[in-house]
Amino acid sequence: MNDLVRQHTALGDSDLEWLHLLVSEWQLLSDLSFADLVLWVPTRDGTRYVSVAQMRPNTGPTSYQDDMVGHLVPRGRRPMLDAALDEGRIVREGDPEWREEVPVRVESIPVRREGRVLGVIARNTNLLTVRTPSRLELTYLQSASDLAQMIAAGAFPFPGQQVEMDASPRAGDGLIRLDADGVVQYASPNALSAYHRLGLAADLVGHHLGQATAELAPARGPVDEALVKLASGWAPREFEVEGDDGVIQLRAIPLKPKGAHIGSLVLLRDVTELRRRERELITKDATIREIHHRVKNNLQTVAALLRLQARRMDSDQGREALNEAVRRVGSIAIVHETLSQNLDERVEFDDIADRVLAMVAEISPGRVAGRRTGRFGILDAEVATPLSMVLTEVLQNALEHGFGPGEQGTVEVAAVRSEAVAADAGGRGQRGEGRRAEGRLLVTVQDDGRGLPEDFDPRRAGNLGLQIVRTLVEGELGGTFDMVPAPERGTRVVLDIPVRTGKR
């Protein structure tokens, strides 16, 4: 819509925002009218109309099989559009149009903002299945008529009341029509069922909705007065009411078709099960975070015990082995600490890599500087945990074996994340969202130390650290590991690991 309005019309940004607000609300008008809606805006030169948005009803058959957005129509071809735009009134005159042997009633509703008509809504009703309307359908149509008059007067939609179309109640979820005093004139079967779940034993018709709603909700003192006013529909608001056995979401729409308040339209939806599942998810998330927090604490306790034991060791070799174990446990604790602060089982690994680099660098303070380039990005926990251990071992090996006492040097960790590509059913690669897509993570750890011994083979080395690296990279992460001399001086370790992104 933005492109069409800016390309073909003279409307400004504030007018465009008003059209966006209207389009966010007009599913309600379409459903209440049982009709298709097409928004036509005059072009910059005033000789044509361009259709910038379209909505089909959820409550009836469509009048348009094709997408109308982007169509251009010369002025004069549709006289009802001209009359609504020029005269600023709702136009209903004329016989039904026949489209592919289907009779369609066409109406035109001017869209007004601050006294100016910005465009026209063409309301198209498929008359093929017309029958004697029920009380529900009559209420729908009367409410649609009131809303159309408010749109023509510039009183609807309500400024500052942006509605989330997916989250707000719709007409089919439940509808209540109130008079000017807030007394229920009509309640749809779905609306009545929702109130029965709250604990209402009688019919709603004839009762004051605000008082009935406040009686069903738990007593909250002064809040009850606000609830009575909200449920009476005096202001455009969206709120929830929770009773002993259910939760309903309500949206009040004051009706002022001719400037005076004649009543309200209340849309409502039973969200009891939705809120129950949300609470379960929140509880599960909190439990998972608490587990990660306790695991982190336990690992830190183990590391502290190993550190104490190392201090009591007389053997330098034994003391160093325990210190290595402390660093391995610490790298896992860092991952669990990060997971304890997240809502899902995914972590931003760049922070973990920096902390691992700082932790390992403590074994050679003031001698070797460490730095990171590139980004690891967000990784799943099942990748982050073994990768943190692998990074710890590789860095520890570089610092211990690449530099002698008092030697100066640098260790650099470089990460390159390739774009994730998902394979379709035919095996062809395509960029995918919403599915588990596999990319690659290339990690290079390079130092400028003394380099590798002659005839060194990383696949056969008996060093425990390298054995851990091989096992985790090749066995658990499904990647490859190699250790080669650096181009100029020192050693380069290359890790190539598949990483998956998207929904599981």
Short mmCIF file of C-alpha atoms in Angstrom, two decimals, residues 25-467:
data_model
loop_
_atom_site.label_atom_id
_atom_site.label_comp_id
_atom_site.label_asym_id
_atom_site.label_seq_id
_atom_site.Cartn_x
_atom_site.Cartn_y
_atom_site.Cartn_z
CA GLU A 25 -9.58 -2.31 11.57
CA TRP A 26 -11.66 -2.99 8.48
CA GLN A 27 -11.76 -6.78 8.80
CA LEU A 28 -14.48 -6.05 11.36
CA LEU A 29 -16.48 -4.00 8.85
CA SER A 30 -16.07 -6.71 6.21
CA ASP A 31 -17.27 -9.47 8.54
CA LEU A 32 -20.22 -7.47 9.86
CA SER A 33 -21.25 -6.54 6.30
CA PHE A 34 -20.73 -10.04 4.84
CA ALA A 35 -19.01 -8.10 2.04
CA ASP A 36 -15.71 -7.54 0.24
CA LEU A 37 -14.02 -4.19 0.77
CA VAL A 38 -11.76 -2.43 -1.73
CA LEU A 39 -10.07 0.87 -0.88
CA TRP A 40 -9.89 3.25 -3.87
CA VAL A 41 -7.77 6.41 -3.73
CA PRO A 42 -7.84 9.13 -6.43
CA THR A 43 -4.62 9.55 -8.37
CA ARG A 44 -2.46 12.63 -8.22
CA ASP A 45 -3.97 14.14 -11.38
CA GLY A 46 -7.55 13.29 -10.32
CA THR A 47 -8.36 11.38 -13.50
CA ARG A 48 -8.28 7.83 -12.10
CA TYR A 49 -8.63 5.71 -8.97
CA VAL A 50 -6.06 3.18 -7.75
CA SER A 51 -7.03 0.29 -5.47
CA VAL A 52 -4.53 0.17 -2.61
CA ALA A 53 -6.03 -2.51 -0.30
CA GLN A 54 -8.61 -5.29 -0.32
CA MET A 55 -10.35 -7.39 2.35
CA ARG A 56 -12.56 -10.47 2.00
CA PRO A 57 -15.15 -11.46 4.63
CA ASN A 58 -14.82 -14.45 6.92
CA THR A 59 -18.60 -14.57 7.28
CA GLY A 60 -19.77 -14.90 3.67
CA PRO A 61 -18.80 -15.64 0.05
CA THR A 62 -16.45 -13.30 -1.76
CA SER A 63 -17.46 -11.07 -4.65
CA TYR A 64 -13.96 -10.94 -6.13
CA GLN A 65 -12.10 -14.06 -7.18
CA ASP A 66 -9.13 -11.96 -8.32
CA ASP A 67 -6.83 -9.68 -6.39
CA MET A 68 -7.91 -6.08 -7.01
CA VAL A 69 -4.91 -4.35 -5.41
CA GLY A 70 -3.02 -2.19 -7.91
CA HIS A 71 -5.89 -1.86 -10.43
CA LEU A 72 -6.41 1.55 -12.01
CA VAL A 73 -9.92 2.72 -13.00
CA PRO A 74 -10.68 5.92 -14.95
CA ARG A 75 -12.88 8.46 -13.21
CA GLY A 76 -16.42 8.24 -14.58
CA ARG A 77 -16.45 4.48 -15.10
CA ARG A 78 -17.82 3.88 -11.59
CA PRO A 79 -20.26 6.72 -10.83
CA MET A 80 -20.79 5.59 -7.22
CA LEU A 81 -17.10 6.16 -6.46
CA ASP A 82 -17.33 9.63 -7.97
CA ALA A 83 -20.46 10.50 -5.98
CA ALA A 84 -18.99 9.30 -2.66
CA LEU A 85 -15.73 11.18 -3.26
CA ASP A 86 -17.31 14.42 -4.47
CA GLU A 87 -20.28 14.57 -2.11
CA GLY A 88 -18.66 12.93 0.93
CA ARG A 89 -21.61 10.65 1.63
CA ILE A 90 -22.40 6.95 1.58
CA VAL A 91 -23.84 6.00 -1.82
CA ARG A 92 -26.16 3.00 -2.09
CA GLU A 93 -28.15 3.82 -5.20
CA GLY A 94 -28.15 1.59 -8.24
CA ASP A 95 -29.09 -1.94 -9.26
CA PRO A 96 -26.89 -4.95 -8.43
CA GLU A 97 -24.00 -5.63 -10.77
CA TRP A 98 -23.59 -9.05 -12.38
CA ARG A 99 -20.11 -10.55 -12.18
CA GLU A 100 -19.70 -14.00 -13.69
CA GLU A 101 -23.43 -14.72 -13.21
CA VAL A 102 -23.27 -13.55 -9.58
CA PRO A 103 -25.37 -10.54 -8.47
CA VAL A 104 -23.31 -8.10 -6.41
CA ARG A 105 -24.64 -5.11 -4.47
CA VAL A 106 -22.13 -2.25 -4.56
CA GLU A 107 -21.95 0.58 -2.04
CA SER A 108 -19.41 3.38 -1.66
CA ILE A 109 -18.21 4.73 1.71
CA PRO A 110 -16.06 7.87 1.78
CA VAL A 111 -12.97 7.73 4.00
CA ARG A 112 -12.75 11.03 5.83
CA ARG A 113 -9.91 12.46 7.90
CA GLU A 114 -9.98 15.95 9.44
CA GLY A 115 -12.70 17.10 7.05
CA ARG A 116 -11.02 15.78 3.89
CA VAL A 117 -12.10 12.72 1.90
CA LEU A 118 -8.96 10.65 1.27
CA GLY A 119 -10.55 7.84 -0.70
CA VAL A 120 -13.58 5.58 -1.03
CA ILE A 121 -14.29 2.08 0.26
CA ALA A 122 -16.27 0.01 -2.25
CA ARG A 123 -18.37 -2.48 -0.28
CA ASN A 124 -19.38 -5.42 -2.50
CA THR A 125 -21.93 -7.96 -1.24
CA ASN A 126 -22.45 -11.29 -2.95
CA LEU A 127 -26.26 -11.67 -3.23
CA LEU A 128 -26.26 -15.22 -4.57
CA THR A 129 -26.92 -16.76 -1.14
CA VAL A 130 -29.20 -14.03 0.24
CA ARG A 131 -31.96 -15.35 2.53
CA THR A 132 -34.09 -14.07 5.37
CA PRO A 133 -31.54 -12.77 7.89
CA SER A 134 -31.44 -14.05 11.46
CA ARG A 135 -31.26 -11.87 14.56
CA LEU A 136 -27.47 -12.31 14.56
CA GLU A 137 -27.17 -11.22 10.94
CA LEU A 138 -29.45 -8.23 11.47
CA THR A 139 -27.29 -7.12 14.40
CA TYR A 140 -24.19 -7.56 12.24
CA LEU A 141 -25.65 -5.46 9.44
CA GLN A 142 -26.86 -2.70 11.76
CA SER A 143 -23.44 -2.52 13.43
CA ALA A 144 -21.76 -2.43 10.01
CA SER A 145 -24.02 0.45 8.99
CA ASP A 146 -23.09 2.40 12.12
CA LEU A 147 -19.37 1.82 11.52
CA ALA A 148 -19.69 2.87 7.88
CA GLN A 149 -21.32 6.15 8.92
CA MET A 150 -18.50 6.73 11.43
CA ILE A 151 -15.89 6.13 8.70
CA ALA A 152 -17.69 8.58 6.44
CA ALA A 153 -17.70 11.14 9.26
CA GLY A 154 -14.02 10.60 10.14
CA ALA A 155 -14.90 9.17 13.58
CA PHE A 156 -13.58 5.65 12.92
CA PRO A 157 -10.99 4.21 13.31
CA PHE A 158 -10.01 5.70 16.65
CA PRO A 159 -6.68 7.58 16.60
CA GLY A 160 -4.03 6.04 18.84
CA GLN A 161 -5.90 2.73 19.07
CA GLN A 162 -3.76 0.51 16.85
CA VAL A 163 -5.25 -3.00 16.92
CA GLU A 164 -3.33 -6.24 16.51
CA MET A 165 -5.48 -8.12 14.03
CA ASP A 166 -4.27 -11.54 15.13
CA ALA A 167 -4.66 -10.90 18.86
CA SER A 168 -7.91 -8.92 19.07
CA PRO A 169 -11.34 -10.59 19.19
CA ARG A 170 -13.25 -10.82 15.91
CA ALA A 171 -16.95 -10.66 15.18
CA GLY A 172 -17.24 -14.44 14.91
CA ASP A 173 -15.60 -14.98 18.30
CA GLY A 174 -18.44 -13.27 20.14
CA LEU A 175 -20.45 -10.07 19.79
CA ILE A 176 -22.59 -8.01 22.18
CA ARG A 177 -24.62 -4.97 21.21
CA LEU A 178 -25.25 -2.40 23.97
CA ASP A 179 -27.57 0.58 24.10
CA ALA A 180 -26.48 4.06 25.19
CA ASP A 181 -26.80 3.10 28.88
CA GLY A 182 -24.66 -0.02 28.57
CA VAL A 183 -27.59 -2.45 28.69
CA VAL A 184 -27.28 -5.57 26.51
CA GLN A 185 -29.60 -5.53 23.51
CA TYR A 186 -28.19 -8.63 21.85
CA ALA A 187 -25.55 -11.26 22.65
CA SER A 188 -24.37 -13.81 20.11
CA PRO A 189 -24.30 -17.51 21.11
CA ASN A 190 -20.47 -17.46 21.37
CA ALA A 191 -20.58 -14.38 23.61
CA LEU A 192 -23.19 -15.97 25.86
CA SER A 193 -21.12 -19.17 26.13
CA ALA A 194 -18.04 -17.16 27.15
CA TYR A 195 -19.97 -15.43 29.93
CA HIS A 196 -21.44 -18.72 31.08
CA ARG A 197 -17.89 -19.99 31.46
CA LEU A 198 -17.17 -17.00 33.69
CA GLY A 199 -20.06 -18.11 35.89
CA LEU A 200 -23.10 -16.27 34.53
CA ALA A 201 -26.24 -18.32 35.17
CA ALA A 202 -28.80 -16.12 33.37
CA ASP A 203 -29.21 -14.55 29.96
CA LEU A 204 -27.28 -11.36 29.21
CA VAL A 205 -30.02 -9.50 27.35
CA GLY A 206 -31.55 -6.77 29.50
CA HIS A 207 -28.66 -6.68 31.97
CA HIS A 208 -26.08 -3.92 32.37
CA LEU A 209 -22.94 -5.48 30.92
CA GLY A 210 -20.50 -3.52 33.10
CA GLN A 211 -22.23 -4.47 36.36
CA ALA A 212 -22.69 -8.10 35.27
CA THR A 213 -19.01 -8.35 34.31
CA ALA A 214 -17.82 -6.80 37.59
CA GLU A 215 -19.94 -9.26 39.58
CA LEU A 216 -18.34 -12.22 37.78
CA ALA A 217 -14.77 -10.98 38.29
CA PRO A 218 -13.04 -11.40 41.69
CA ALA A 219 -13.57 -8.39 43.95
CA ARG A 220 -10.73 -5.87 43.60
CA GLY A 221 -12.14 -2.79 45.32
CA PRO A 222 -11.82 0.41 43.27
CA VAL A 223 -10.89 -1.60 40.18
CA ASP A 224 -14.50 -2.78 39.96
CA GLU A 225 -15.67 0.74 39.13
CA ALA A 226 -13.18 0.98 36.27
CA LEU A 227 -14.27 -2.45 35.04
CA VAL A 228 -17.92 -1.39 35.06
CA LYS A 229 -17.10 1.65 32.94
CA LEU A 230 -14.89 -0.30 30.52
CA ALA A 231 -17.44 -3.06 29.97
CA SER A 232 -20.15 -0.44 29.44
CA GLY A 233 -18.41 0.55 26.21
CA TRP A 234 -18.01 4.27 26.83
CA ALA A 235 -14.46 4.33 25.49
CA PRO A 236 -12.54 2.31 22.87
CA ARG A 237 -10.60 -0.11 25.02
CA GLU A 238 -9.36 -3.69 24.99
CA PHE A 239 -9.13 -5.57 28.28
CA GLU A 240 -9.44 -8.98 29.91
CA VAL A 241 -11.70 -10.28 32.64
CA GLU A 242 -10.67 -13.30 34.66
CA GLY A 243 -13.20 -15.22 36.71
CA ASP A 244 -12.90 -18.34 38.79
CA ASP A 245 -13.29 -20.69 35.82
CA GLY A 246 -12.34 -18.69 32.76
CA VAL A 247 -10.77 -15.69 31.08
CA ILE A 248 -12.41 -13.61 28.37
CA GLN A 249 -10.85 -10.89 26.25
CA LEU A 250 -13.12 -7.95 25.43
CA ARG A 251 -12.88 -5.04 23.02
CA ALA A 252 -15.34 -2.16 23.36
CA ILE A 253 -16.17 0.04 20.34
CA PRO A 254 -18.39 3.08 21.05
CA LEU A 255 -20.90 3.71 18.27
CA LYS A 256 -21.47 7.34 17.24
CA PRO A 257 -22.77 7.17 13.66
CA LYS A 258 -24.22 10.71 13.73
CA GLY A 259 -21.97 12.24 16.36
CA ALA A 260 -24.07 11.16 19.36
CA HIS A 261 -23.36 8.06 21.43
CA ILE A 262 -26.11 5.53 20.61
CA GLY A 263 -24.51 2.44 22.14
CA SER A 264 -21.50 0.19 21.85
CA LEU A 265 -20.26 -2.88 20.12
CA VAL A 266 -18.36 -5.34 22.34
CA LEU A 267 -16.31 -8.09 20.72
CA LEU A 268 -15.12 -10.86 23.00
CA ARG A 269 -13.27 -14.12 22.90
CA ASP A 270 -12.83 -16.96 25.36
CA VAL A 271 -9.06 -17.11 25.96
CA THR A 272 -9.13 -19.45 28.97
CA GLU A 273 -7.15 -22.25 27.36
CA LEU A 274 -4.77 -19.82 25.68
CA ARG A 275 -3.90 -18.14 28.98
CA ARG A 276 -3.58 -21.51 30.70
CA ARG A 277 -1.05 -22.67 28.10
CA GLU A 278 0.82 -19.37 28.38
CA ARG A 279 1.10 -19.83 32.15
CA GLU A 280 2.36 -23.38 31.62
CA LEU A 281 4.99 -22.13 29.17
CA ILE A 282 6.06 -19.38 31.56
CA THR A 283 6.34 -21.93 34.36
CA LYS A 284 8.35 -24.28 32.15
CA ASP A 285 10.63 -21.47 31.01
CA ALA A 286 11.21 -20.41 34.60
CA THR A 287 11.93 -24.02 35.59
CA ILE A 288 14.41 -24.47 32.74
CA ARG A 289 16.20 -21.22 33.62
CA GLU A 290 16.35 -22.27 37.27
CA ILE A 291 17.82 -25.64 36.28
CA HIS A 292 20.53 -23.95 34.21
CA HIS A 293 21.21 -21.59 37.12
CA ARG A 294 21.60 -24.47 39.57
CA VAL A 295 23.77 -26.44 37.15
CA LYS A 296 25.99 -23.39 36.80
CA ASN A 297 26.23 -23.06 40.59
CA ASN A 298 27.05 -26.74 40.97
CA LEU A 299 29.74 -26.55 38.29
CA GLN A 300 31.27 -23.53 39.97
CA THR A 301 31.28 -25.46 43.25
CA VAL A 302 33.05 -28.37 41.55
CA ALA A 303 35.56 -25.95 40.03
CA ALA A 304 36.19 -24.41 43.47
CA LEU A 305 36.78 -27.85 45.01
CA LEU A 306 39.20 -28.77 42.22
CA ARG A 307 41.01 -25.47 42.73
CA LEU A 308 41.37 -26.16 46.46
CA GLN A 309 42.64 -29.64 45.73
CA ALA A 310 45.17 -28.24 43.23
CA ARG A 311 46.62 -25.97 45.89
CA ARG A 312 47.28 -28.98 48.12
CA MET A 313 49.06 -30.93 45.38
CA ASP A 314 52.82 -31.35 45.75
CA SER A 315 53.23 -32.52 42.17
CA ASP A 316 53.43 -29.76 39.57
CA GLN A 317 52.03 -32.12 36.97
CA GLY A 318 49.06 -33.04 39.15
CA ARG A 319 48.42 -29.38 40.03
CA GLU A 320 48.39 -28.42 36.34
CA ALA A 321 46.03 -31.30 35.49
CA LEU A 322 43.56 -30.11 38.11
CA ASN A 323 43.84 -26.51 36.85
CA GLU A 324 43.02 -27.75 33.36
CA ALA A 325 39.96 -29.52 34.76
CA VAL A 326 38.92 -26.26 36.47
CA ARG A 327 39.00 -24.44 33.14
CA ARG A 328 37.03 -27.20 31.39
CA VAL A 329 34.33 -27.11 34.04
CA GLY A 330 34.33 -23.30 33.93
CA SER A 331 33.71 -23.21 30.18
CA ILE A 332 30.59 -25.35 30.60
CA ALA A 333 29.44 -23.19 33.52
CA ILE A 334 29.63 -20.09 31.30
CA VAL A 335 27.19 -21.66 28.82
CA HIS A 336 24.72 -22.62 31.56
CA GLU A 337 24.96 -19.14 33.05
CA THR A 338 24.03 -17.66 29.67
CA LEU A 339 21.18 -20.15 29.20
CA SER A 340 19.80 -19.27 32.65
CA GLN A 341 19.18 -15.71 31.39
CA ASN A 342 17.39 -16.69 28.15
CA LEU A 343 13.83 -17.75 27.38
CA ASP A 344 14.91 -20.42 24.91
CA GLU A 345 17.70 -22.94 24.52
CA ARG A 346 19.78 -20.65 22.30
CA VAL A 347 22.67 -18.37 23.21
CA GLU A 348 24.65 -15.51 21.71
CA PHE A 349 28.01 -17.28 21.50
CA ASP A 350 30.18 -14.20 20.93
CA ASP A 351 29.93 -13.26 24.61
CA ILE A 352 30.76 -16.84 25.61
CA ALA A 353 33.80 -16.89 23.31
CA ASP A 354 35.10 -13.63 24.80
CA ARG A 355 34.67 -14.96 28.35
CA VAL A 356 36.38 -18.26 27.50
CA LEU A 357 39.25 -16.35 25.89
CA ALA A 358 39.64 -14.17 29.00
CA MET A 359 39.42 -17.17 31.33
CA VAL A 360 42.07 -19.17 29.48
CA ALA A 361 44.34 -16.14 29.11
CA GLU A 362 44.61 -15.98 32.89
CA ILE A 363 47.16 -18.77 32.77
CA SER A 364 49.62 -16.42 31.07
CA PRO A 365 48.92 -12.94 32.48
CA GLY A 366 50.82 -10.11 30.82
CA ARG A 367 52.46 -12.35 28.22
CA VAL A 368 50.00 -13.28 25.51
CA ALA A 369 47.16 -11.04 24.26
CA GLY A 370 43.94 -12.60 23.01
CA ARG A 371 41.39 -11.12 20.61
CA ARG A 372 38.34 -12.18 18.62
CA THR A 373 37.28 -11.20 15.10
CA GLY A 374 34.07 -12.06 13.27
CA ARG A 375 30.84 -13.28 14.82
CA PHE A 376 29.75 -16.72 15.99
CA GLY A 377 26.11 -15.58 16.16
CA ILE A 378 23.30 -17.36 17.96
CA LEU A 379 23.80 -21.08 18.55
CA ASP A 380 21.64 -23.82 20.03
CA ALA A 381 22.64 -25.12 23.44
CA GLU A 382 23.60 -28.53 22.03
CA VAL A 383 26.19 -26.78 19.86
CA ALA A 384 27.27 -24.07 22.31
CA THR A 385 28.21 -26.42 25.16
CA PRO A 386 30.66 -28.70 23.28
CA LEU A 387 31.97 -25.75 21.25
CA SER A 388 32.85 -23.84 24.42
CA MET A 389 34.85 -26.85 25.63
CA VAL A 390 36.56 -27.19 22.25
CA LEU A 391 37.48 -23.52 22.27
CA THR A 392 38.82 -23.84 25.82
CA GLU A 393 41.04 -26.78 24.89
CA VAL A 394 42.38 -25.19 21.71
CA LEU A 395 43.17 -21.88 23.43
CA GLN A 396 44.70 -23.62 26.40
CA ASN A 397 46.88 -25.73 24.10
CA ALA A 398 48.01 -22.64 22.17
CA LEU A 399 48.97 -20.72 25.30
CA GLU A 400 50.72 -23.61 27.04
CA HIS A 401 52.64 -25.10 24.11
CA GLY A 402 53.02 -22.14 21.77
CA PHE A 403 54.81 -19.79 24.15
CA GLY A 404 57.55 -20.16 26.71
CA PRO A 405 57.80 -18.37 30.07
CA GLY A 406 57.86 -14.60 29.62
CA GLU A 407 57.36 -14.71 25.85
CA GLN A 408 55.12 -12.13 24.23
CA GLY A 409 52.58 -13.05 21.58
CA THR A 410 49.04 -12.99 20.28
CA VAL A 411 46.25 -15.54 19.95
CA GLU A 412 43.40 -14.63 17.61
CA VAL A 413 40.00 -16.34 17.38
CA ALA A 414 38.26 -15.72 14.05
CA ALA A 415 34.69 -16.83 13.31
CA VAL A 416 32.94 -16.84 9.93
CA ARG A 417 29.25 -17.78 9.81
CA SER A 418 27.92 -18.82 6.41
CA GLU A 419 24.29 -18.26 5.44
CA ALA A 420 21.87 -21.03 6.33
CA VAL A 421 20.34 -22.87 3.36
CA ALA A 422 17.43 -25.29 3.59
CA ALA A 423 16.88 -28.12 1.12
CA ASP A 424 13.42 -28.50 -0.46
CA ALA A 425 11.70 -31.74 -1.32
CA GLY A 426 13.59 -32.05 -4.58
CA GLY A 427 16.93 -31.69 -2.87
CA ARG A 428 17.59 -28.21 -4.24
CA GLY A 429 19.00 -25.63 -1.85
CA GLN A 430 16.94 -22.57 -1.03
CA ARG A 431 17.05 -19.91 1.64
CA GLY A 432 14.53 -21.01 4.19
CA GLU A 433 12.70 -19.40 7.08
CA GLY A 434 10.50 -21.28 9.49
CA ARG A 435 12.42 -24.56 8.95
CA ARG A 436 15.63 -25.99 10.30
CA ALA A 437 18.21 -24.73 7.79
CA GLU A 438 21.86 -25.77 7.90
CA GLY A 439 24.76 -23.37 7.54
CA ARG A 440 28.46 -23.57 8.44
CA LEU A 441 30.58 -22.06 11.15
CA LEU A 442 34.31 -21.76 10.38
CA VAL A 443 36.41 -21.07 13.47
CA THR A 444 40.13 -20.34 13.20
CA VAL A 445 42.41 -20.07 16.24
CA GLN A 446 45.86 -18.80 15.27
CA ASP A 447 48.88 -17.90 17.41
CA ASP A 448 52.30 -16.47 16.56
CA GLY A 449 54.17 -18.78 18.91
CA ARG A 450 56.88 -21.35 18.37
CA GLY A 451 54.81 -23.53 16.02
CA LEU A 452 54.28 -27.28 15.74
CA PRO A 453 57.00 -29.92 16.22
CA GLU A 454 58.23 -31.69 13.12
CA ASP A 455 56.14 -34.65 11.94
CA PHE A 456 53.28 -33.57 14.21
CA ASP A 457 49.96 -35.25 13.37
CA PRO A 458 46.97 -33.83 15.29
CA ARG A 459 44.92 -36.97 14.57
CA ARG A 460 47.40 -39.22 16.32
CA ALA A 461 48.58 -36.96 19.13
CA GLY A 462 47.96 -38.51 22.52
CA ASN A 463 47.40 -35.19 24.29
CA LEU A 464 44.16 -35.39 26.34
CA GLY A 465 43.08 -31.94 25.24
CA LEU A 466 43.40 -32.81 21.55
CA GLN A 467 41.55 -36.08 22.13
#
